[in-house]
mmCIF file of C-alpha atoms in Angstrom:
data_model
loop_
_atom_site.group_PDB
_atom_site.id
_atom_site.type_symbol
_atom_site.label_atom_id
_atom_site.label_comp_id
_atom_site.label_asym_id
_atom_site.label_seq_id
_atom_site.Cartn_x
_atom_site.Cartn_y
_atom_site.Cartn_z
ATOM 1 C CA UNK A 1 305.073 257.557 2.635
ATOM 2 C CA UNK A 2 307.747 260.120 2.045
ATOM 3 C CA UNK A 3 309.540 261.048 -1.136
ATOM 4 C CA UNK A 4 312.993 262.273 -0.225
ATOM 5 C CA UNK A 5 315.355 264.033 -2.620
ATOM 6 C CA UNK A 6 318.977 263.863 -1.533
ATOM 7 C CA UNK A 7 321.692 266.021 -3.101
ATOM 8 C CA UNK A 8 325.327 265.106 -2.476
ATOM 9 C CA UNK A 9 328.019 267.529 -3.617
ATOM 10 C CA UNK A 10 331.734 267.875 -3.080
ATOM 11 C CA UNK A 11 332.499 270.303 -0.275
ATOM 12 C CA UNK A 12 333.368 273.829 -1.361
ATOM 13 C CA UNK A 13 336.943 273.356 -0.186
ATOM 14 C CA UNK A 14 337.411 270.279 -2.412
ATOM 15 C CA UNK A 15 338.352 270.791 -6.042
ATOM 16 C CA UNK A 16 335.709 269.374 -8.383
ATOM 17 C CA UNK A 17 337.566 268.277 -11.546
ATOM 18 C CA UNK A 18 334.358 267.278 -13.369
ATOM 19 C CA UNK A 19 332.765 270.634 -12.645
ATOM 20 C CA UNK A 20 335.941 272.434 -13.730
ATOM 21 C CA UNK A 21 336.006 270.515 -17.034
ATOM 22 C CA UNK A 22 332.340 271.302 -17.734
ATOM 23 C CA UNK A 23 332.829 274.970 -16.857
ATOM 24 C CA UNK A 24 335.768 275.101 -19.288
ATOM 25 C CA UNK A 25 333.601 273.592 -21.985
ATOM 26 C CA UNK A 26 330.757 276.080 -21.381
ATOM 27 C CA UNK A 27 333.258 278.929 -21.489
ATOM 28 C CA UNK A 28 334.657 277.644 -24.769
ATOM 29 C CA UNK A 29 331.088 277.754 -26.125
ATOM 30 C CA UNK A 30 331.295 281.474 -25.266
ATOM 31 C CA UNK A 31 329.113 281.286 -22.162
ATOM 32 C CA UNK A 32 331.617 283.390 -20.298
ATOM 33 C CA UNK A 33 329.018 284.362 -17.710
ATOM 34 C CA UNK A 34 329.359 280.850 -16.227
ATOM 35 C CA UNK A 35 331.936 281.332 -13.479
ATOM 36 C CA UNK A 36 331.574 278.054 -11.604
ATOM 37 C CA UNK A 37 330.141 274.552 -12.077
ATOM 38 C CA UNK A 38 329.862 271.958 -9.342
ATOM 39 C CA UNK A 39 328.735 268.415 -10.167
ATOM 40 C CA UNK A 40 327.043 266.249 -7.594
ATOM 41 C CA UNK A 41 324.732 263.291 -7.163
ATOM 42 C CA UNK A 42 320.965 263.294 -6.926
ATOM 43 C CA UNK A 43 319.092 260.450 -5.251
ATOM 44 C CA UNK A 44 315.370 259.826 -4.756
ATOM 45 C CA UNK A 45 314.369 257.729 -1.796
ATOM 46 C CA UNK A 46 310.888 256.461 -0.990
ATOM 47 C CA UNK A 47 310.548 255.883 2.722
ATOM 48 C CA UNK A 48 307.685 254.339 4.630
ATOM 49 C CA UNK A 49 306.318 256.031 7.707
ATOM 50 C CA UNK A 50 307.741 254.722 10.963
ATOM 51 C CA UNK A 51 307.742 255.899 14.561
ATOM 52 C CA UNK A 52 310.950 257.761 13.883
ATOM 53 C CA UNK A 53 311.220 261.285 12.575
ATOM 54 C CA UNK A 54 311.938 261.013 8.830
ATOM 55 C CA UNK A 55 314.490 263.847 8.935
ATOM 56 C CA UNK A 56 316.440 262.026 11.582
ATOM 57 C CA UNK A 57 316.405 258.841 9.494
ATOM 58 C CA UNK A 58 317.587 260.633 6.350
ATOM 59 C CA UNK A 59 320.429 262.371 8.200
ATOM 60 C CA UNK A 60 321.512 258.971 9.483
ATOM 61 C CA UNK A 61 321.440 257.451 5.963
ATOM 62 C CA UNK A 62 323.454 260.341 4.562
ATOM 63 C CA UNK A 63 326.072 260.277 7.296
ATOM 64 C CA UNK A 64 326.466 256.503 7.195
ATOM 65 C CA UNK A 65 326.407 255.729 3.502
ATOM 66 C CA UNK A 66 325.067 258.227 0.990
ATOM 67 C CA UNK A 67 327.727 260.896 1.525
ATOM 68 C CA UNK A 68 331.372 260.662 2.509
ATOM 69 C CA UNK A 69 331.513 263.641 4.836
ATOM 70 C CA UNK A 70 335.308 263.865 4.554
ATOM 71 C CA UNK A 71 334.853 265.393 1.101
ATOM 72 C CA UNK A 72 331.097 265.723 0.522
ATOM 73 C CA UNK A 73 328.180 267.819 1.773
ATOM 74 C CA UNK A 74 324.568 266.751 1.534
ATOM 75 C CA UNK A 75 321.161 268.349 1.707
ATOM 76 C CA UNK A 76 317.706 266.930 1.245
ATOM 77 C CA UNK A 77 314.033 267.719 0.772
ATOM 78 C CA UNK A 78 311.217 265.649 2.257
ATOM 79 C CA UNK A 79 307.762 265.509 0.720
ATOM 80 C CA UNK A 80 304.924 263.544 2.268
ATOM 81 C CA UNK A 81 302.910 261.587 -0.298
ATOM 82 C CA UNK A 82 299.843 259.389 -0.113
ATOM 83 C CA UNK A 83 300.596 255.825 -1.172
ATOM 84 C CA UNK A 84 298.647 254.791 -4.292
ATOM 85 C CA UNK B 1 352.210 232.588 7.142
ATOM 86 C CA UNK B 2 348.578 232.267 6.118
ATOM 87 C CA UNK B 3 347.013 235.028 4.020
ATOM 88 C CA UNK B 4 343.374 235.730 3.208
ATOM 89 C CA UNK B 5 342.503 237.427 -0.075
ATOM 90 C CA UNK B 6 339.085 238.984 0.495
ATOM 91 C CA UNK B 7 336.814 238.656 -2.536
ATOM 92 C CA UNK B 8 333.977 241.145 -2.971
ATOM 93 C CA UNK B 9 331.489 241.031 -5.826
ATOM 94 C CA UNK B 10 333.469 242.970 -8.437
ATOM 95 C CA UNK B 11 336.989 242.278 -7.143
ATOM 96 C CA UNK B 12 339.222 241.648 -10.149
ATOM 97 C CA UNK B 13 342.763 241.716 -8.789
ATOM 98 C CA UNK B 14 342.094 238.863 -6.375
ATOM 99 C CA UNK B 15 343.667 236.338 -8.747
ATOM 100 C CA UNK B 16 346.820 238.460 -9.157
ATOM 101 C CA UNK B 17 347.060 238.811 -5.378
ATOM 102 C CA UNK B 18 346.616 235.056 -4.905
ATOM 103 C CA UNK B 19 349.276 234.374 -7.550
ATOM 104 C CA UNK B 20 351.721 236.818 -5.923
ATOM 105 C CA UNK B 21 351.419 235.126 -2.538
ATOM 106 C CA UNK B 22 351.231 231.501 -3.613
ATOM 107 C CA UNK B 23 353.577 231.342 -6.595
ATOM 108 C CA UNK B 24 356.004 234.203 -6.105
ATOM 109 C CA UNK B 25 356.153 234.552 -2.316
ATOM 110 C CA UNK B 26 355.538 230.864 -1.594
ATOM 111 C CA UNK B 27 353.217 231.355 1.373
ATOM 112 C CA UNK B 28 349.786 229.935 2.152
ATOM 113 C CA UNK B 29 346.812 231.840 0.780
ATOM 114 C CA UNK B 30 343.074 231.391 0.470
ATOM 115 C CA UNK B 31 340.252 233.290 -1.188
ATOM 116 C CA UNK B 32 337.707 234.482 1.397
ATOM 117 C CA UNK B 33 334.209 235.526 0.285
ATOM 118 C CA UNK B 34 332.889 238.848 1.584
ATOM 119 C CA UNK B 35 330.133 237.344 3.725
ATOM 120 C CA UNK B 36 332.503 235.329 5.935
ATOM 121 C CA UNK B 37 332.487 236.703 9.454
ATOM 122 C CA UNK B 38 335.559 235.082 10.970
ATOM 123 C CA UNK B 39 339.190 235.541 9.940
ATOM 124 C CA UNK B 40 340.781 234.138 13.085
ATOM 125 C CA UNK B 41 342.664 231.414 11.206
ATOM 126 C CA UNK B 42 344.545 233.929 9.032
ATOM 127 C CA UNK B 43 347.741 235.823 9.852
ATOM 128 C CA UNK B 44 347.457 238.507 7.186
ATOM 129 C CA UNK B 45 344.524 240.096 5.367
ATOM 130 C CA UNK B 46 344.703 241.323 1.757
ATOM 131 C CA UNK B 47 342.004 243.493 0.159
ATOM 132 C CA UNK B 48 342.554 243.366 -3.606
ATOM 133 C CA UNK B 49 341.740 245.904 -6.283
ATOM 134 C CA UNK B 50 338.697 245.903 -8.511
ATOM 135 C CA UNK B 51 335.260 247.444 -8.562
ATOM 136 C CA UNK B 52 333.508 246.135 -5.466
ATOM 137 C CA UNK B 53 329.731 246.413 -5.834
ATOM 138 C CA UNK B 54 330.302 248.098 -9.199
ATOM 139 C CA UNK B 55 331.731 251.166 -7.437
ATOM 140 C CA UNK B 56 328.097 252.291 -7.127
ATOM 141 C CA UNK B 57 327.579 255.425 -5.031
ATOM 142 C CA UNK B 58 331.331 255.826 -4.374
ATOM 143 C CA UNK B 59 334.316 253.499 -4.620
ATOM 144 C CA UNK B 60 334.362 251.222 -1.595
ATOM 145 C CA UNK B 61 331.235 252.740 -0.035
ATOM 146 C CA UNK B 62 329.084 249.610 -0.216
ATOM 147 C CA UNK B 63 331.843 247.042 0.382
ATOM 148 C CA UNK B 64 332.524 248.777 3.664
ATOM 149 C CA UNK B 65 329.273 247.293 5.027
ATOM 150 C CA UNK B 66 330.058 243.693 4.029
ATOM 151 C CA UNK B 67 329.959 241.074 6.761
ATOM 152 C CA UNK B 68 333.668 240.457 6.488
ATOM 153 C CA UNK B 69 334.489 244.053 7.441
ATOM 154 C CA UNK B 70 333.773 243.423 11.120
ATOM 155 C CA UNK B 71 336.285 240.570 11.039
ATOM 156 C CA UNK B 72 338.802 242.831 9.267
ATOM 157 C CA UNK B 73 338.383 245.515 11.932
ATOM 158 C CA UNK B 74 338.922 242.827 14.562
ATOM 159 C CA UNK B 75 342.072 241.550 12.807
ATOM 160 C CA UNK B 76 343.384 245.113 12.568
ATOM 161 C CA UNK B 77 342.752 245.668 16.268
ATOM 162 C CA UNK B 78 344.612 242.454 17.044
ATOM 163 C CA UNK B 79 347.631 243.863 15.211
ATOM 164 C CA UNK B 80 347.494 241.551 12.193
ATOM 165 C CA UNK B 81 348.819 243.069 8.969
ATOM 166 C CA UNK B 82 346.015 244.334 6.709
ATOM 167 C CA UNK B 83 346.904 245.490 3.188
ATOM 168 C CA UNK B 84 344.408 247.244 0.918
ATOM 169 C CA UNK B 85 345.443 247.826 -2.693
ATOM 170 C CA UNK B 86 343.565 250.231 -4.980
ATOM 171 C CA UNK B 87 339.882 249.425 -4.401
ATOM 172 C CA UNK B 88 341.054 247.770 -1.173
ATOM 173 C CA UNK B 89 342.595 251.105 -0.110
ATOM 174 C CA UNK B 90 339.344 252.889 -0.974
ATOM 175 C CA UNK B 91 337.437 250.384 1.185
ATOM 176 C CA UNK B 92 339.824 250.912 4.129
ATOM 177 C CA UNK B 93 339.225 254.680 3.866
ATOM 178 C CA UNK B 94 335.450 254.240 3.728
ATOM 179 C CA UNK B 95 335.628 251.910 6.721
ATOM 180 C CA UNK B 96 337.595 254.480 8.695
ATOM 181 C CA UNK B 97 340.541 252.114 9.213
ATOM 182 C CA UNK B 98 342.628 254.777 7.479
ATOM 183 C CA UNK B 99 341.941 258.532 7.422
ATOM 184 C CA UNK B 100 340.932 260.567 4.367
ATOM 185 C CA UNK B 101 338.948 259.990 1.174
ATOM 186 C CA UNK B 102 339.452 259.445 -2.554
ATOM 187 C CA UNK B 103 338.497 261.905 -5.259
ATOM 188 C CA UNK B 104 338.476 261.312 -8.999
ATOM 189 C CA UNK B 105 341.841 261.718 -10.689
ATOM 190 C CA UNK B 106 342.566 265.360 -11.338
ATOM 191 C CA UNK B 107 342.708 264.822 -15.121
ATOM 192 C CA UNK B 108 339.470 262.745 -14.993
ATOM 193 C CA UNK B 109 341.211 259.866 -16.772
ATOM 194 C CA UNK B 110 341.500 256.254 -15.798
ATOM 195 C CA UNK B 111 345.248 255.660 -15.734
ATOM 196 C CA UNK B 112 346.978 252.310 -16.098
ATOM 197 C CA UNK B 113 350.768 252.445 -16.284
ATOM 198 C CA UNK B 114 353.965 251.868 -14.297
ATOM 199 C CA UNK B 115 354.736 254.627 -11.797
ATOM 200 C CA UNK B 116 357.787 255.401 -9.738
ATOM 201 C CA UNK B 117 357.252 255.392 -5.989
ATOM 202 C CA UNK B 118 359.589 256.663 -3.319
ATOM 203 C CA UNK B 119 359.804 254.610 -0.129
ATOM 204 C CA UNK B 120 359.313 257.402 2.417
ATOM 205 C CA UNK B 121 359.265 255.168 5.468
ATOM 206 C CA UNK B 122 361.044 251.814 5.463
ATOM 207 C CA UNK B 123 360.536 251.093 9.139
ATOM 208 C CA UNK B 124 357.124 249.488 8.739
ATOM 209 C CA UNK B 125 355.498 246.083 8.565
ATOM 210 C CA UNK B 126 355.162 246.570 4.809
ATOM 211 C CA UNK B 127 358.380 248.238 3.700
ATOM 212 C CA UNK B 128 361.236 246.945 5.851
ATOM 213 C CA UNK B 129 362.848 245.156 2.903
ATOM 214 C CA UNK B 130 363.225 248.417 0.993
ATOM 215 C CA UNK B 131 365.837 251.099 1.610
ATOM 216 C CA UNK B 132 364.675 254.509 2.780
ATOM 217 C CA UNK B 133 364.334 256.752 -0.256
ATOM 218 C CA UNK B 134 364.469 253.789 -2.642
ATOM 219 C CA UNK B 135 362.670 254.438 -5.926
ATOM 220 C CA UNK B 136 360.585 251.488 -7.074
ATOM 221 C CA UNK B 137 358.410 250.815 -10.116
ATOM 222 C CA UNK B 138 354.849 249.721 -9.340
ATOM 223 C CA UNK B 139 351.903 250.001 -11.748
ATOM 224 C CA UNK B 140 348.782 252.040 -11.067
ATOM 225 C CA UNK B 141 345.331 251.321 -12.518
ATOM 226 C CA UNK B 142 342.669 253.666 -11.198
ATOM 227 C CA UNK B 143 340.241 256.458 -11.990
ATOM 228 C CA UNK B 144 339.704 257.527 -8.428
ATOM 229 C CA UNK B 145 343.062 257.616 -6.670
ATOM 230 C CA UNK B 146 343.360 261.283 -5.828
ATOM 231 C CA UNK B 147 343.933 261.073 -2.082
ATOM 232 C CA UNK B 148 342.535 263.839 0.093
ATOM 233 C CA UNK B 149 342.480 264.663 3.781
ATOM 234 C CA UNK B 150 342.293 267.910 5.711
ATOM 235 C CA UNK B 151 345.415 269.797 6.763
ATOM 236 C CA UNK B 152 345.206 268.621 10.341
ATOM 237 C CA UNK B 153 345.088 264.962 9.270
ATOM 238 C CA UNK B 154 347.994 265.497 6.870
ATOM 239 C CA UNK B 155 350.093 266.924 9.703
ATOM 240 C CA UNK B 156 349.272 263.891 11.833
ATOM 241 C CA UNK B 157 350.217 261.531 8.983
ATOM 242 C CA UNK B 158 353.514 263.362 8.526
ATOM 243 C CA UNK B 159 354.366 263.648 12.210
ATOM 244 C CA UNK B 160 353.633 259.964 12.868
ATOM 245 C CA UNK B 161 355.544 258.821 9.743
ATOM 246 C CA UNK B 162 352.360 257.197 8.418
ATOM 247 C CA UNK B 163 353.113 258.106 4.806
ATOM 248 C CA UNK B 164 354.874 255.012 3.476
ATOM 249 C CA UNK B 165 354.968 255.610 -0.298
ATOM 250 C CA UNK B 166 354.891 258.812 -2.355
ATOM 251 C CA UNK B 167 354.705 259.215 -6.125
ATOM 252 C CA UNK B 168 357.886 260.433 -7.753
ATOM 253 C CA UNK B 169 355.771 262.165 -10.368
ATOM 254 C CA UNK B 170 352.205 262.595 -9.116
ATOM 255 C CA UNK B 171 349.813 261.008 -11.663
ATOM 256 C CA UNK B 172 346.434 261.808 -10.101
ATOM 257 C CA UNK B 173 346.621 265.002 -8.048
ATOM 258 C CA UNK B 174 346.900 263.139 -4.759
ATOM 259 C CA UNK B 175 347.543 265.411 -1.772
ATOM 260 C CA UNK B 176 351.238 265.729 -0.954
ATOM 261 C CA UNK B 177 352.005 263.067 -3.648
ATOM 262 C CA UNK B 178 350.664 260.374 -1.323
ATOM 263 C CA UNK B 179 350.552 256.861 -2.832
ATOM 264 C CA UNK B 180 350.253 254.802 0.355
ATOM 265 C CA UNK B 181 349.587 255.431 4.044
ATOM 266 C CA UNK B 182 349.353 253.289 7.139
ATOM 267 C CA UNK B 183 347.421 253.604 10.385
ATOM 268 C CA UNK B 184 349.003 254.955 13.538
ATOM 269 C CA UNK B 185 349.663 251.465 14.895
ATOM 270 C CA UNK B 186 351.457 250.555 11.659
ATOM 271 C CA UNK B 187 349.626 247.330 10.796
ATOM 272 C CA UNK B 188 347.116 248.628 8.220
ATOM 273 C CA UNK B 189 348.441 249.885 4.872
ATOM 274 C CA UNK B 190 346.442 251.298 1.979
ATOM 275 C CA UNK B 191 348.054 252.046 -1.370
ATOM 276 C CA UNK B 192 346.752 252.859 -4.845
ATOM 277 C CA UNK B 193 349.573 251.250 -6.896
ATOM 278 C CA UNK B 194 349.458 247.473 -7.349
ATOM 279 C CA UNK B 195 352.462 245.649 -5.818
ATOM 280 C CA UNK B 196 350.852 242.298 -6.729
ATOM 281 C CA UNK B 197 351.241 243.224 -10.394
ATOM 282 C CA UNK B 198 354.988 243.739 -9.937
ATOM 283 C CA UNK B 199 356.229 240.450 -8.537
ATOM 284 C CA UNK B 200 358.200 239.064 -11.477
ATOM 285 C CA UNK B 201 360.521 240.753 -13.963
ATOM 286 C CA UNK B 202 358.399 239.144 -16.682
ATOM 287 C CA UNK B 203 355.696 241.608 -15.634
ATOM 288 C CA UNK B 204 358.062 244.546 -16.073
ATOM 289 C CA UNK B 205 359.045 244.860 -12.433
ATOM 290 C CA UNK B 206 359.546 242.657 -9.402
ATOM 291 C CA UNK B 207 359.703 245.597 -7.004
ATOM 292 C CA UNK B 208 356.365 244.729 -5.398
ATOM 293 C CA UNK B 209 357.605 241.397 -4.108
ATOM 294 C CA UNK B 210 359.702 243.068 -1.386
ATOM 295 C CA UNK B 211 356.509 244.481 0.111
ATOM 296 C CA UNK B 212 355.103 241.001 0.620
ATOM 297 C CA UNK B 213 358.477 239.723 1.802
ATOM 298 C CA UNK B 214 358.526 242.541 4.370
ATOM 299 C CA UNK B 215 355.165 241.410 5.744
ATOM 300 C CA UNK B 216 356.328 237.801 6.109
ATOM 301 C CA UNK B 217 359.635 238.790 7.699
ATOM 302 C CA UNK B 218 358.008 241.166 10.185
ATOM 303 C CA UNK B 219 355.355 238.587 11.021
ATOM 304 C CA UNK B 220 358.020 235.938 11.658
ATOM 305 C CA UNK B 221 359.929 238.341 13.875
ATOM 306 C CA UNK B 222 356.776 239.185 15.810
ATOM 307 C CA UNK B 223 355.774 235.567 16.268
ATOM 308 C CA UNK B 224 359.314 234.226 16.731
ATOM 309 C CA UNK B 225 358.779 231.620 14.061
ATOM 310 C CA UNK B 226 362.151 230.247 13.060
ATOM 311 C CA UNK B 227 362.556 229.176 9.463
ATOM 312 C CA UNK B 228 365.436 227.859 7.460
#
């Protein structure tokens, strides 16, 4: 079994209105050292072992469904776990 | 002309769309469930607004993999008119039938109010009954209608006259004030404002009715159906 953590964020070139609003709020709390906030999505997948390379499978999932690559980037971490 | 209103789990403007076609336009219309895989008996396909699959993950992302989407792609390839309104537009983008993607509204608010649209291109399947430059009142109701595409795609849209409607006063931050675009072939239109909610002056505006009338007229011309 694999535990996969997928992070989907808006691409750097795309304005993130949620992040901008949160940054403004942090600044108004006097945390002026915060210069940028980007908000994204975090997903945890549990994937069974198959013949296929897990990285290849996750890339496919991200490209097909989990991220819209017109506006979003994704990255992921794979951890192998022993099923209980 | 026979229309299909595609119903996804979470569609909520399907009834308005059905009403617009049946009662105001006076054409045939049927609800079609999202797992149907054949649309051959229909002449026009309508994807209504709503929150398909709860808008989970992203608007339109899950609906895009419904069974019916293969049939919609086929209908689009055959040149049948396909109209996606609001969530329907988002689904067409996710399916790649139209270019670009939707971001959340710039002000992060869900907005529901009449907007003024400018008819940028009136030489289309969907806008022939309007005058070029005509300003029409059509309501919006969306939280994620901030259209985005890269510069190259925008140039293509502009050069091919694929931008059909623009906002007079941009409510959501949409790139280049875009409210509705069509595919290169001109038979697939996606728009965020709801023409089906503007088909009777009782509703505040009847400006949306001309869009549906355009479809019927163009279809009759293309199929040489003579009517009284």
